[in-house]
Amino acid sequence: MSEEIKKNNYSADSIQALEGMEHVRMRPSMYIGDVGVRGLHHLVYEVVDNSIDEAMGGHCDTIGVAINEDGSITVEDNGRGIPVDLHKKEGVSALEVVMTKIGAGGKFDKDSYKVSGGLHGVGVSVVNALSVHMKSTVFRDGKIYEQEYERGKSLYPVKQIGETDKRGTRQTFYPDNTIFTQTTEFSYDTLSARMRELSFLNKGITITFTDKREVDEKGEFKSEVFHSDEGLKEYIRYLDGNREPIISHVISMDHEKGEIPVEVALIYNTSYTENIFSYVNNINTHEGGTHLQGFRSGLTRTLKKYADASGMLDKLKFEISGDDFREGLTAIISVKVAEPQFEGQTKTKLGNREVVSPVSQAVGEMLENYLEENPNDAKIIIQKVILAAQARHAAKKAREMVQRKTVMGGGGLPGKLSDCSEQDPARCEVYLVEGDSAGGTAKQGRDRNFQAILPLRGKILNVEKAMHHKVFENEEIRNIFTALGVTVGTAEDSKALNLEKLRYHKVIIMCDADVDGSHISTLILTFFFRFMKELIEEGHVYIAAPPLYLVKKGNKKEYAWNDVQRDQANERMGGSANIQRYKGLGEMNAEQLWETTMDPNFRTLRQVNIDSLAEADQVFSMLMGDEVPPRREFIEKNAVYANIDA
Ligand code: 0RA
């Protein structure tokens, strides 16, 4: 073994190879969460994570990610290259051990900077096991090495295939469609969002992302380069690009050195929403945890102390609560924890107690410095906090009214709701329908056993721009709350949603298939995203897909959801069929609406899920905010919910 390798605390036999590639193929969800769209994309994240770790160790600065012409993925870095020397115990190369033995990845380089966790960090061998074909290429010591695998089994020992002056590792894999039966097609938007996120979370690294499946008019691949010198500070500017800041700088700090590396950035804007994103080892901790707790306590303690000392609170008749310090706040917290304990329903809640105090202290110090150096901004923030406290009192009253109505049960249901007769919520669905007339048709067309209809009047309130008490005072929104049977707010956490009494497990948004319709869907989704996020996270929210065309000839009729289907239907009928374009739900009769959009045997529902909370937030703030140009550009380029459903 060479001296260099020893210095890096690496030796081929420190790799503890465990068995179990077969187990991965038998129980893939245990390793990657699921075998749907999400699990598929996790394969890419796993491979990229290894290169990120190499970069965080200071050994590489560039990572290339590509979706290849054939739909496979290639990830390449300019790091040291995975070692190819002989692993004594296994009698094969270290590379082969890493690629074909479960559990080798994590133990590989324990003393160096490697902190992957959560769903990731399962090891690249898992990706290999779940791929029909994989190829590793290592550029190291002036030579190029290669090994290929099929469903996790090596096809030949590592071989040298040439010479090079490059260094690094290249991994190409093709997911196994007998495992990923739903789809093996990678989404550009999903991967690109994750690469952007990673570049903000790991400043200094350059990540290039290329989609080689298609070329544009100029004959070029779709491609993006992500690089952030300022990290979270820039991430905040990206996230809040469509909101109006009320202070002059992004407040940020980076404690790289400590026992627990902590990075934080925050800004206050004119909105009323709290937007905190927290990460542990580059993984979005949706459910928060101890780092978030540390952040909140540091923020509250420091701002409260400053406000008390300033005398600005003297005339205030209310107590200020923790929430008030976070209205209009956008913040990102990123910590690196050596042995993270993940808890909670989705295993995205950090449990390590030792994280609370370092984060709280770091945040406190950062804020104290900023407030001291920027007294004007300090005043603006405290004023905003006071306003928030006042608004909270108003909102509390409005919310109590909603609550009282909800608690009354049957009698309190909104008059406009046509309820179903089935009692078991798991079998019940409610259609939120745009407009009273379409609501009427839906009411006639539905199966009243299990389908309820709630018509909504025109455009519902844009919650992105409304103060909270306005939201709770709004009649349409109150109707949604009461119809669904959910309540918000406990003494401890005024924003917690109570889904226990949810009356329908499917909440289906049904709007016209036109620009206005998608605007209304987006308004409703924005409301759910800001006020009932759990409803989306638990998979209860769906979007109905009404057809665009009715193609008719003689006694034959077919519906079409896009132009291709329309033309095909026309052809099937021998051409020159009568084509009716539905301009809205209102043009369909009850039977047609049932057949196409409501009958569970034929309809298509799109389940709304959130891949990346940060990305969804950015999209909603852009769609619903003040800036018109980016919104127009987005709507022209995408279906309105392109980035938020699967
Ligand atoms: C441990 C030791 C060495 C390299 C790596 C890990 C490594 C792993 C990956 C995974 C993707 N890209 C990677 N690049 C490097 C070698 C240590 C040495 O050369 O001394």
XYZ file of C-alpha atoms and ligand atoms in Angstrom:
666
model
C 0.000 0.000 0.000
C 1.392 3.441 -0.830
C 2.197 6.096 1.742
C -0.319 8.426 0.225
C -3.153 6.048 0.824
C -2.184 5.505 4.462
C -2.134 9.224 5.071
C -5.742 9.428 4.001
C -6.743 6.837 6.558
C -7.788 4.579 3.830
C -6.896 0.994 3.346
C -8.602 -1.433 1.068
C -9.401 -3.849 3.869
C -11.057 -1.204 6.022
C -13.955 -1.693 3.738
C -16.387 -3.822 5.615
C -18.208 -5.669 2.973
C -21.599 -6.941 3.905
C -23.675 -9.186 1.786
C -27.006 -8.374 0.431
C -27.147 -7.206 -3.184
C -29.890 -9.772 -3.590
C -31.695 -8.284 -0.633
C -31.581 -4.848 -2.248
C -33.286 -6.234 -5.321
C -35.844 -8.067 -3.225
C -36.647 -5.126 -0.967
C -35.565 -2.010 -2.879
C -37.856 0.300 -0.907
C -35.940 -0.429 2.280
C -32.922 1.189 0.669
C -34.281 3.950 -1.543
C -37.694 4.694 -0.021
C -39.884 3.629 -2.929
C -39.642 2.315 -6.483
C -41.680 5.110 -8.021
C -40.549 8.392 -9.480
C -38.984 9.470 -6.208
C -36.920 6.313 -5.704
C -35.762 6.447 -9.303
C -34.370 9.943 -8.845
C -32.753 8.942 -5.567
C -30.412 6.742 -7.577
C -28.935 9.845 -9.149
C -28.710 11.661 -5.805
C -26.850 8.731 -4.301
C -24.189 8.740 -6.993
C -23.874 12.529 -6.946
C -23.595 12.486 -3.130
C -20.413 10.453 -3.395
C -18.876 13.065 -5.640
C -20.103 15.867 -3.354
C -18.368 14.126 -0.451
C -15.180 13.980 -2.475
C -15.556 17.713 -3.150
C -16.305 18.537 0.501
C -13.110 16.732 1.406
C -11.338 19.243 -0.795
C -10.394 16.750 -3.484
C -12.510 17.927 -6.399
C -14.375 21.007 -7.601
C -16.365 19.945 -10.643
C -19.165 17.429 -11.048
C -20.856 16.657 -14.337
C -24.287 15.074 -14.427
C -25.911 13.988 -17.668
C -29.050 12.248 -18.823
C -27.702 10.339 -21.828
C -29.353 9.814 -25.227
C -30.534 6.364 -24.136
C -31.987 7.649 -20.850
C -29.133 6.399 -18.662
C -27.306 8.674 -16.227
C -23.638 9.619 -16.091
C -22.031 11.309 -13.102
C -18.411 12.362 -13.348
C -16.087 14.161 -10.939
C -12.477 15.321 -10.958
C -11.602 13.811 -7.586
C -8.973 11.287 -6.592
C -10.718 8.402 -8.283
C -12.060 5.395 -6.416
C -9.044 3.175 -5.550
C -8.574 0.117 -7.706
C -5.902 -1.664 -5.640
C -6.516 -5.167 -4.348
C -8.793 -5.625 -1.379
C -6.958 -8.316 0.599
C -9.860 -9.971 2.307
C -12.191 -9.997 -0.665
C -9.502 -10.786 -3.198
C -10.908 -8.246 -5.646
C -10.282 -4.550 -6.300
C -11.454 -1.895 -3.862
C -13.611 -0.509 -6.680
C -15.365 -3.838 -7.065
C -15.984 -4.012 -3.330
C -17.500 -0.528 -3.327
C -19.652 -1.333 -6.329
C -20.865 -4.804 -5.433
C -20.949 -5.108 -1.642
C -23.717 -3.543 0.419
C -22.483 -1.330 3.210
C -19.003 -0.781 1.780
C -19.609 2.837 0.815
C -20.259 4.290 4.237
C -17.425 2.524 6.039
C -15.094 3.393 3.284
C -13.414 6.510 4.494
C -14.759 7.026 7.957
C -12.243 9.540 9.248
C -12.540 11.833 6.318
C -15.332 14.288 5.788
C -18.262 12.098 4.954
C -21.629 12.738 6.407
C -24.267 11.388 4.085
C -27.409 10.206 5.792
C -31.125 9.800 5.555
C -32.323 8.183 2.403
C -28.977 8.822 0.803
C -25.708 7.398 1.935
C -26.926 3.881 1.264
C -23.966 3.367 -1.013
C -23.448 3.305 -4.719
C -23.729 -0.512 -4.662
C -27.473 -0.049 -4.139
C -27.641 1.915 -7.381
C -25.643 -0.838 -9.050
C -27.934 -3.566 -7.732
C -30.954 -1.720 -9.126
C -29.452 -1.081 -12.563
C -29.578 -3.418 -15.544
C -26.181 -2.109 -16.497
C -23.571 0.043 -14.808
C -20.067 1.089 -15.770
C -17.397 2.620 -13.525
C -14.462 4.418 -15.047
C -11.622 5.573 -12.819
C -8.937 8.039 -13.869
C -6.056 7.575 -11.461
C -2.275 7.483 -11.383
C -2.100 8.274 -15.097
C -4.279 5.348 -16.050
C -7.865 4.680 -17.018
C -9.576 1.721 -15.363
C -12.950 0.271 -16.127
C -15.402 -2.266 -14.812
C -18.957 -3.099 -15.855
C -21.831 -4.731 -14.014
C -25.225 -6.212 -14.674
C -27.840 -5.987 -11.937
C -25.012 -5.481 -9.463
C -22.783 -8.338 -10.578
C -19.389 -7.538 -12.088
C -18.917 -8.740 -15.652
C -15.094 -8.837 -15.419
C -12.340 -7.772 -13.005
C -11.226 -4.139 -13.182
C -9.115 -3.643 -16.281
C -6.850 -0.884 -17.468
C -8.126 0.489 -20.739
C -5.748 3.348 -21.425
C -3.659 6.214 -20.118
C -4.705 9.685 -19.079
C -3.618 12.829 -17.350
C -7.083 13.210 -15.856
C -8.144 12.315 -12.339
C -11.605 11.358 -11.242
C -14.478 8.926 -11.284
C -17.196 8.423 -13.875
C -20.299 6.349 -13.165
C -22.915 5.450 -15.765
C -26.010 3.478 -14.890
C -29.220 2.359 -16.509
C -32.052 1.702 -14.022
C -33.727 -1.702 -14.076
C -37.270 -1.483 -15.456
C -38.223 -4.720 -13.709
C -37.662 -2.845 -10.426
C -38.848 0.605 -11.471
C -41.972 -0.679 -13.141
C -43.789 2.640 -13.071
C -41.162 4.521 -15.060
C -37.431 4.697 -15.713
C -37.654 8.129 -17.297
C -35.763 10.867 -15.487
C -37.296 14.297 -15.142
C -35.154 17.223 -16.214
C -36.903 19.597 -13.824
C -36.552 17.332 -10.810
C -32.864 16.677 -11.349
C -32.076 20.243 -12.277
C -33.792 21.531 -9.115
C -31.753 19.147 -6.965
C -28.472 20.112 -8.672
C -29.240 23.786 -8.134
C -30.017 23.088 -4.493
C -26.785 21.110 -4.063
C -24.725 23.894 -5.579
C -26.193 26.403 -3.110
C -25.641 24.015 -0.216
C -22.035 23.289 -1.193
C -20.546 26.576 -2.271
C -17.608 26.624 -4.624
C -18.468 23.424 -6.473
C -19.438 23.601 -10.135
C -22.164 21.196 -11.184
C -22.985 20.947 -14.866
C -26.234 19.294 -15.824
C -26.987 18.199 -19.384
C -29.948 16.452 -20.966
C -28.797 14.636 -24.109
C -32.167 13.132 -24.938
C -33.170 16.059 -27.103
C -31.570 18.919 -28.957
C -32.983 22.413 -29.402
C -33.348 24.401 -32.657
C -29.650 25.256 -32.572
C -28.772 21.579 -32.336
C -27.650 21.958 -28.728
C -28.430 19.947 -25.628
C -30.415 21.457 -22.812
C -27.786 22.253 -20.211
C -27.244 24.284 -17.074
C -24.209 25.150 -14.987
C -24.738 25.572 -11.253
C -22.122 27.301 -9.181
C -22.471 29.403 -6.079
C -19.636 31.297 -4.434
C -21.782 32.657 -1.648
C -23.846 29.550 -0.881
C -26.903 30.076 1.291
C -26.747 33.842 0.870
C -27.289 33.368 -2.841
C -29.884 30.666 -2.204
C -31.933 33.202 -0.234
C -31.714 35.683 -3.093
C -32.887 32.985 -5.491
C -35.792 31.919 -3.277
C -36.890 35.442 -2.476
C -36.250 36.872 -5.930
C -39.960 37.538 -6.385
C -40.507 39.070 -2.963
C -39.673 42.515 -1.752
C -36.990 42.665 0.955
C -37.443 45.066 3.851
C -33.821 45.058 4.993
C -30.709 45.956 3.057
C -28.721 42.708 3.198
C -29.132 38.975 3.499
C -27.988 38.150 7.022
C -25.711 35.120 6.990
C -22.985 33.193 8.702
C -20.875 30.120 8.097
C -19.313 28.281 11.015
C -17.423 25.715 9.045
C -14.909 24.844 11.649
C -16.854 23.936 14.786
C -17.702 20.470 15.990
C -20.969 20.825 14.090
C -20.619 22.891 10.936
C -23.550 25.345 10.762
C -24.532 27.666 7.926
C -27.452 30.066 8.158
C -28.850 32.803 5.931
C -32.009 34.831 6.323
C -33.902 37.869 5.139
C -37.175 39.603 5.958
C -39.621 40.495 3.177
C -42.960 42.294 2.913
C -44.988 39.071 2.873
C -46.732 37.425 5.795
C -45.391 33.946 5.260
C -42.714 32.167 7.207
C -40.388 30.211 5.010
C -37.700 28.225 6.739
C -35.841 25.456 4.975
C -33.572 23.234 6.976
C -30.989 20.744 5.816
C -28.875 18.083 7.441
C -26.016 16.738 5.357
C -27.621 18.250 2.239
C -30.922 16.514 2.904
C -34.028 18.659 3.274
C -35.444 17.994 6.723
C -39.140 18.614 5.979
C -40.118 17.815 9.525
C -37.510 20.077 11.080
C -35.922 18.926 14.315
C -33.234 20.054 16.694
C -31.383 22.349 14.264
C -34.615 24.192 13.539
C -35.349 24.367 17.231
C -31.905 25.903 17.788
C -32.513 28.390 15.010
C -35.874 29.491 16.378
C -34.644 29.872 19.907
C -31.590 31.868 18.780
C -33.741 34.135 16.635
C -36.438 34.740 19.239
C -34.023 35.265 22.121
C -31.839 37.748 20.254
C -34.606 39.778 18.630
C -36.620 39.877 21.840
C -33.644 41.098 23.805
C -32.966 43.806 21.243
C -36.624 44.851 21.091
C -36.917 45.008 24.880
C -33.804 47.149 25.141
C -34.978 49.469 22.363
C -38.116 50.453 24.238
C -40.217 49.905 21.138
C -42.378 47.357 22.915
C -43.245 49.623 25.831
C -46.623 50.680 24.529
C -47.583 47.255 23.246
C -50.592 45.670 24.899
C -49.930 42.140 23.666
C -47.343 39.559 24.488
C -45.113 38.866 21.522
C -45.023 35.203 20.551
C -42.352 33.182 18.752
C -44.396 33.181 15.539
C -44.370 36.967 15.386
C -40.619 36.983 14.883
C -40.974 34.840 11.805
C -43.600 36.587 9.711
C -42.093 37.554 6.384
C -38.956 35.616 7.226
C -37.167 33.486 4.660
C -34.343 31.441 6.151
C -32.141 28.486 5.379
C -30.260 26.439 7.938
C -27.765 23.840 6.888
C -25.867 21.677 9.352
C -23.505 18.770 8.942
C -23.865 16.064 11.560
C -21.564 13.048 11.720
C -24.128 10.563 12.960
C -27.542 12.029 12.307
C -30.560 10.476 14.004
C -33.567 10.878 11.762
C -37.007 10.623 13.303
C -40.585 11.389 12.395
C -43.039 9.926 9.926
C -40.889 10.508 6.886
C -37.565 10.213 8.719
C -36.791 13.828 7.954
C -36.694 15.206 11.481
C -33.305 15.628 13.117
C -33.202 14.161 16.608
C -29.647 14.887 17.809
C -29.987 16.985 20.978
C -26.381 18.199 20.859
C -27.216 20.281 17.784
C -29.643 22.695 19.494
C -27.245 24.838 21.427
C -24.471 25.389 18.843
C -27.071 26.437 16.248
C -28.876 28.686 18.705
C -25.634 30.341 19.735
C -24.376 30.800 16.200
C -27.687 32.352 15.111
C -27.726 34.623 18.159
C -24.215 35.898 17.491
C -24.934 36.487 13.831
C -28.087 38.490 14.554
C -26.591 40.468 17.395
C -23.788 41.634 15.122
C -26.161 42.531 12.339
C -28.589 44.469 14.532
C -25.735 46.381 16.073
C -24.206 47.297 12.742
C -27.522 48.056 11.006
C -29.727 49.953 13.457
C -32.133 51.050 10.712
C -32.791 47.495 9.631
C -33.110 46.487 13.274
C -35.892 49.021 13.717
C -37.664 47.830 10.579
C -37.570 44.231 11.766
C -38.941 45.054 15.216
C -41.716 47.148 13.682
C -42.648 44.235 11.478
C -42.706 41.934 14.527
C -45.059 44.305 16.343
C -47.390 44.426 13.340
C -47.332 40.649 13.188
C -48.313 40.429 16.849
C -51.250 42.749 16.264
C -52.358 40.857 13.176
C -52.057 37.581 15.046
C -54.628 38.729 17.556
C -57.015 39.629 14.764
C -56.333 36.312 13.031
C -56.897 34.360 16.208
C -60.410 35.756 16.495
C -61.167 34.957 12.853
C -59.764 31.476 13.234
C -61.823 30.809 16.316
C -64.893 31.569 14.264
C -63.904 28.950 11.683
C -63.159 26.524 14.479
C -66.481 27.008 16.209
C -68.305 26.304 12.978
C -66.209 23.215 12.297
C -66.744 21.811 15.750
C -70.503 22.027 15.345
C -70.222 19.141 12.864
C -73.018 18.370 10.374
C -75.000 21.504 11.022
C -71.901 23.609 10.475
C -71.125 22.312 7.006
C -71.192 24.981 4.329
C -74.534 25.340 2.575
C -72.891 25.035 -0.811
C -71.434 21.622 -0.058
C -73.274 18.680 -1.591
C -72.052 15.961 0.694
C -71.822 12.242 0.002
C -73.582 9.538 1.989
C -70.600 7.286 2.717
C -69.176 7.883 6.221
C -65.697 6.386 5.974
C -63.338 9.253 5.016
C -60.930 6.806 3.366
C -63.569 6.127 0.730
C -64.835 9.675 0.356
C -63.721 12.302 -2.093
C -64.593 15.933 -2.506
C -64.427 17.874 -5.758
C -63.570 21.546 -5.432
C -65.180 22.917 -8.547
C -64.672 26.252 -10.194
C -67.943 28.139 -10.477
C -71.527 27.412 -9.487
C -72.623 26.227 -12.931
C -69.922 23.590 -13.294
C -70.623 22.749 -9.667
C -74.224 22.038 -10.640
C -73.190 19.725 -13.469
C -70.761 17.914 -11.196
C -73.496 17.500 -8.633
C -75.735 15.811 -11.210
C -72.970 13.719 -12.664
C -71.337 12.445 -9.481
C -71.800 9.202 -7.614
C -73.392 10.630 -4.502
C -72.410 7.607 -2.467
C -68.828 8.672 -2.111
C -68.383 11.927 -4.058
C -69.058 15.330 -2.547
C -69.059 18.604 -4.462
C -67.978 21.993 -3.184
C -68.416 24.758 -5.754
C -66.058 27.710 -5.350
C -66.856 31.186 -6.499
C -64.566 32.417 -9.284
C -61.114 33.399 -8.182
C -60.353 32.462 -4.623
C -58.232 34.749 -2.477
C -54.546 34.943 -3.328
C -53.174 33.903 0.059
C -49.653 34.731 -1.034
C -50.479 38.406 -0.723
C -53.075 38.458 2.042
C -52.622 38.928 5.753
C -53.526 35.892 7.790
C -56.688 37.233 9.328
C -57.961 38.106 5.842
C -57.378 34.510 4.856
C -59.428 33.188 7.749
C -62.162 35.748 7.153
C -62.546 34.759 3.510
C -65.757 32.848 2.933
C -64.529 30.456 0.247
C -61.555 29.527 2.372
C -63.677 29.039 5.458
C -65.903 26.774 3.391
C -62.913 24.666 2.422
C -61.804 24.347 6.052
C -65.261 23.414 7.305
C -66.030 21.058 4.421
C -62.761 19.195 4.917
C -63.260 19.112 8.668
C -59.706 20.144 9.469
C -58.707 22.727 12.026
C -55.605 24.815 12.462
C -53.818 25.883 15.513
C -53.132 24.658 19.002
C -51.761 26.713 21.834
C -48.317 25.318 21.181
C -48.120 25.735 17.461
C -50.593 28.083 15.874
C -49.869 26.699 12.424
C -50.197 22.973 13.065
C -52.904 21.330 11.039
C -55.176 18.711 12.516
C -55.872 16.091 9.867
C -57.475 13.578 12.229
C -60.961 14.695 11.331
C -60.317 14.997 7.615
C -63.629 14.059 6.020
C -62.343 13.078 2.571
C -59.101 11.320 1.755
C -59.191 12.564 -1.816
C -59.459 16.301 -2.332
C -59.788 16.893 -6.047
C -59.404 20.255 -7.705
C -61.487 20.443 -10.863
C -61.105 23.506 -13.049
C -61.476 24.417 -16.713
C -58.699 23.211 -18.957
C -57.669 26.727 -19.915
C -55.433 29.530 -18.648
C -58.056 30.850 -16.222
C -58.681 27.348 -14.971
C -55.026 26.708 -14.295
C -54.784 30.064 -12.568
C -57.591 29.050 -10.264
C -56.029 25.627 -9.645
C -52.839 27.416 -8.747
C -54.635 29.740 -6.334
C -56.201 26.753 -4.598
C -52.885 24.894 -4.552
C -51.158 27.938 -3.131
C -53.712 27.999 -0.356
C -53.118 24.314 0.389
C -49.350 24.776 0.201
C -49.339 27.670 2.661
C -52.081 26.582 5.030
C -52.511 22.828 4.666
C -49.091 21.614 3.574
C -49.638 18.315 5.395
C -52.629 17.628 3.179
C -50.326 17.682 0.152
C -47.529 15.849 1.914
C -49.857 13.029 2.905
C -50.953 12.678 -0.695
C -54.568 13.800 -0.326
C -54.566 16.482 -3.034
C -55.338 15.682 -6.673
C -56.008 17.578 -9.849
C -58.725 16.363 -12.162
C -58.003 16.299 -15.867
C -61.056 17.203 -17.970
C -60.727 16.429 -21.678
C -59.958 19.128 -24.237
C -61.878 17.660 -27.187
C -64.867 15.601 -28.125
C -64.361 13.834 -31.465
C -67.620 12.614 -33.017
C -68.698 10.909 -36.193
C -72.020 9.181 -36.647
C -72.645 7.270 -33.462
C -68.950 7.043 -32.617
C -67.475 9.391 -30.066
C -64.114 9.702 -28.343
C -62.614 12.173 -25.919
C -59.118 13.589 -26.315
C -56.858 15.170 -23.731
C -54.345 16.584 -26.186
C -53.864 17.304 -29.880
C -52.182 13.997 -30.631
C -55.094 12.015 -29.178
C -57.512 14.238 -31.065
C -55.827 13.557 -34.401
C -55.569 9.836 -33.690
C -59.252 9.631 -32.827
C -60.105 11.500 -35.996
C -57.999 9.055 -38.017
C -59.640 6.062 -36.356
C -62.965 7.438 -37.526
C -61.659 7.738 -41.054
C -61.023 11.497 -40.922
C -63.340 14.507 -41.166
C -64.915 13.817 -37.797
C -66.698 16.569 -35.961
C -64.333 18.067 -33.392
C -65.668 20.008 -30.451
C -63.220 21.868 -28.285
C -64.335 22.149 -24.680
C -63.734 25.677 -23.524
C -64.740 24.844 -20.003
C -66.380 22.337 -17.723
C -69.643 24.185 -18.318
C -69.838 22.872 -21.891
C -70.043 19.287 -20.731
C -73.252 17.716 -19.603
C -73.442 15.685 -16.417
C -72.966 12.368 -18.178
C -69.937 13.566 -20.120
C -68.342 15.003 -17.009
C -68.867 11.727 -15.164
C -67.512 9.614 -18.021
C -64.383 11.631 -18.578
C -63.402 13.260 -15.345
C -65.199 11.761 -12.368
C -65.671 8.040 -12.953
C -62.832 6.346 -11.032
C -62.606 3.685 -13.741
C -61.794 6.115 -16.514
C -60.639 9.447 -15.122
C -57.023 10.451 -14.708
C -56.169 12.181 -11.491
C -52.825 13.819 -10.999
C -51.635 13.480 -7.455
C -49.904 16.619 -6.245
C -46.648 16.041 -4.450
C -43.808 18.264 -3.454
C -40.359 17.063 -4.420
C -38.598 20.097 -3.171
C -40.289 22.456 -0.744
C -37.822 25.184 -1.612
C -38.476 24.879 -5.326
C -42.253 24.809 -4.780
C -42.007 27.904 -2.622
C -40.043 29.714 -5.294
C -42.590 28.750 -7.949
C -45.580 29.819 -5.842
C -44.053 33.123 -4.812
C -43.308 33.780 -8.448
C -46.724 32.747 -9.763
C -48.654 34.560 -7.088
C -46.378 37.497 -6.373
C -46.148 40.985 -7.814
C -43.655 40.511 -10.593
C -45.505 39.899 -13.831
C -42.702 39.121 -16.323
C -41.318 35.970 -14.677
C -44.825 34.660 -14.209
C -45.717 35.183 -17.833
C -42.505 33.504 -18.916
C -43.156 30.534 -16.653
C -46.734 30.075 -17.768
C -45.701 30.263 -21.387
C -43.051 27.612 -20.817
C -44.861 25.194 -18.512
C -48.140 23.877 -17.466
C -48.850 25.900 -14.375
C -48.112 23.086 -11.987
C -45.272 21.565 -13.959
C -42.874 21.725 -11.064
C -45.074 20.544 -8.310
C -46.739 17.412 -9.454
C -45.275 14.131 -10.532
C -12.023 6.987 -0.610
C -10.653 6.974 -0.916
C -10.246 7.463 -2.139
C -11.165 7.934 -3.038
C -12.504 7.935 -2.749
C -12.937 7.465 -1.531
C -13.461 8.453 -3.746
C -14.769 7.986 -3.819
C -15.607 8.520 -4.782
C -16.928 8.309 -5.153
C -17.200 9.145 -6.226
N -16.115 9.847 -6.526
C -15.116 9.484 -5.662
N -13.863 9.928 -5.601
C -13.043 9.426 -4.655
C -8.825 7.498 -2.553
C -7.904 8.050 -1.533
C -6.539 8.300 -2.124
O -6.383 8.373 -3.326
O -5.624 8.438 -1.328
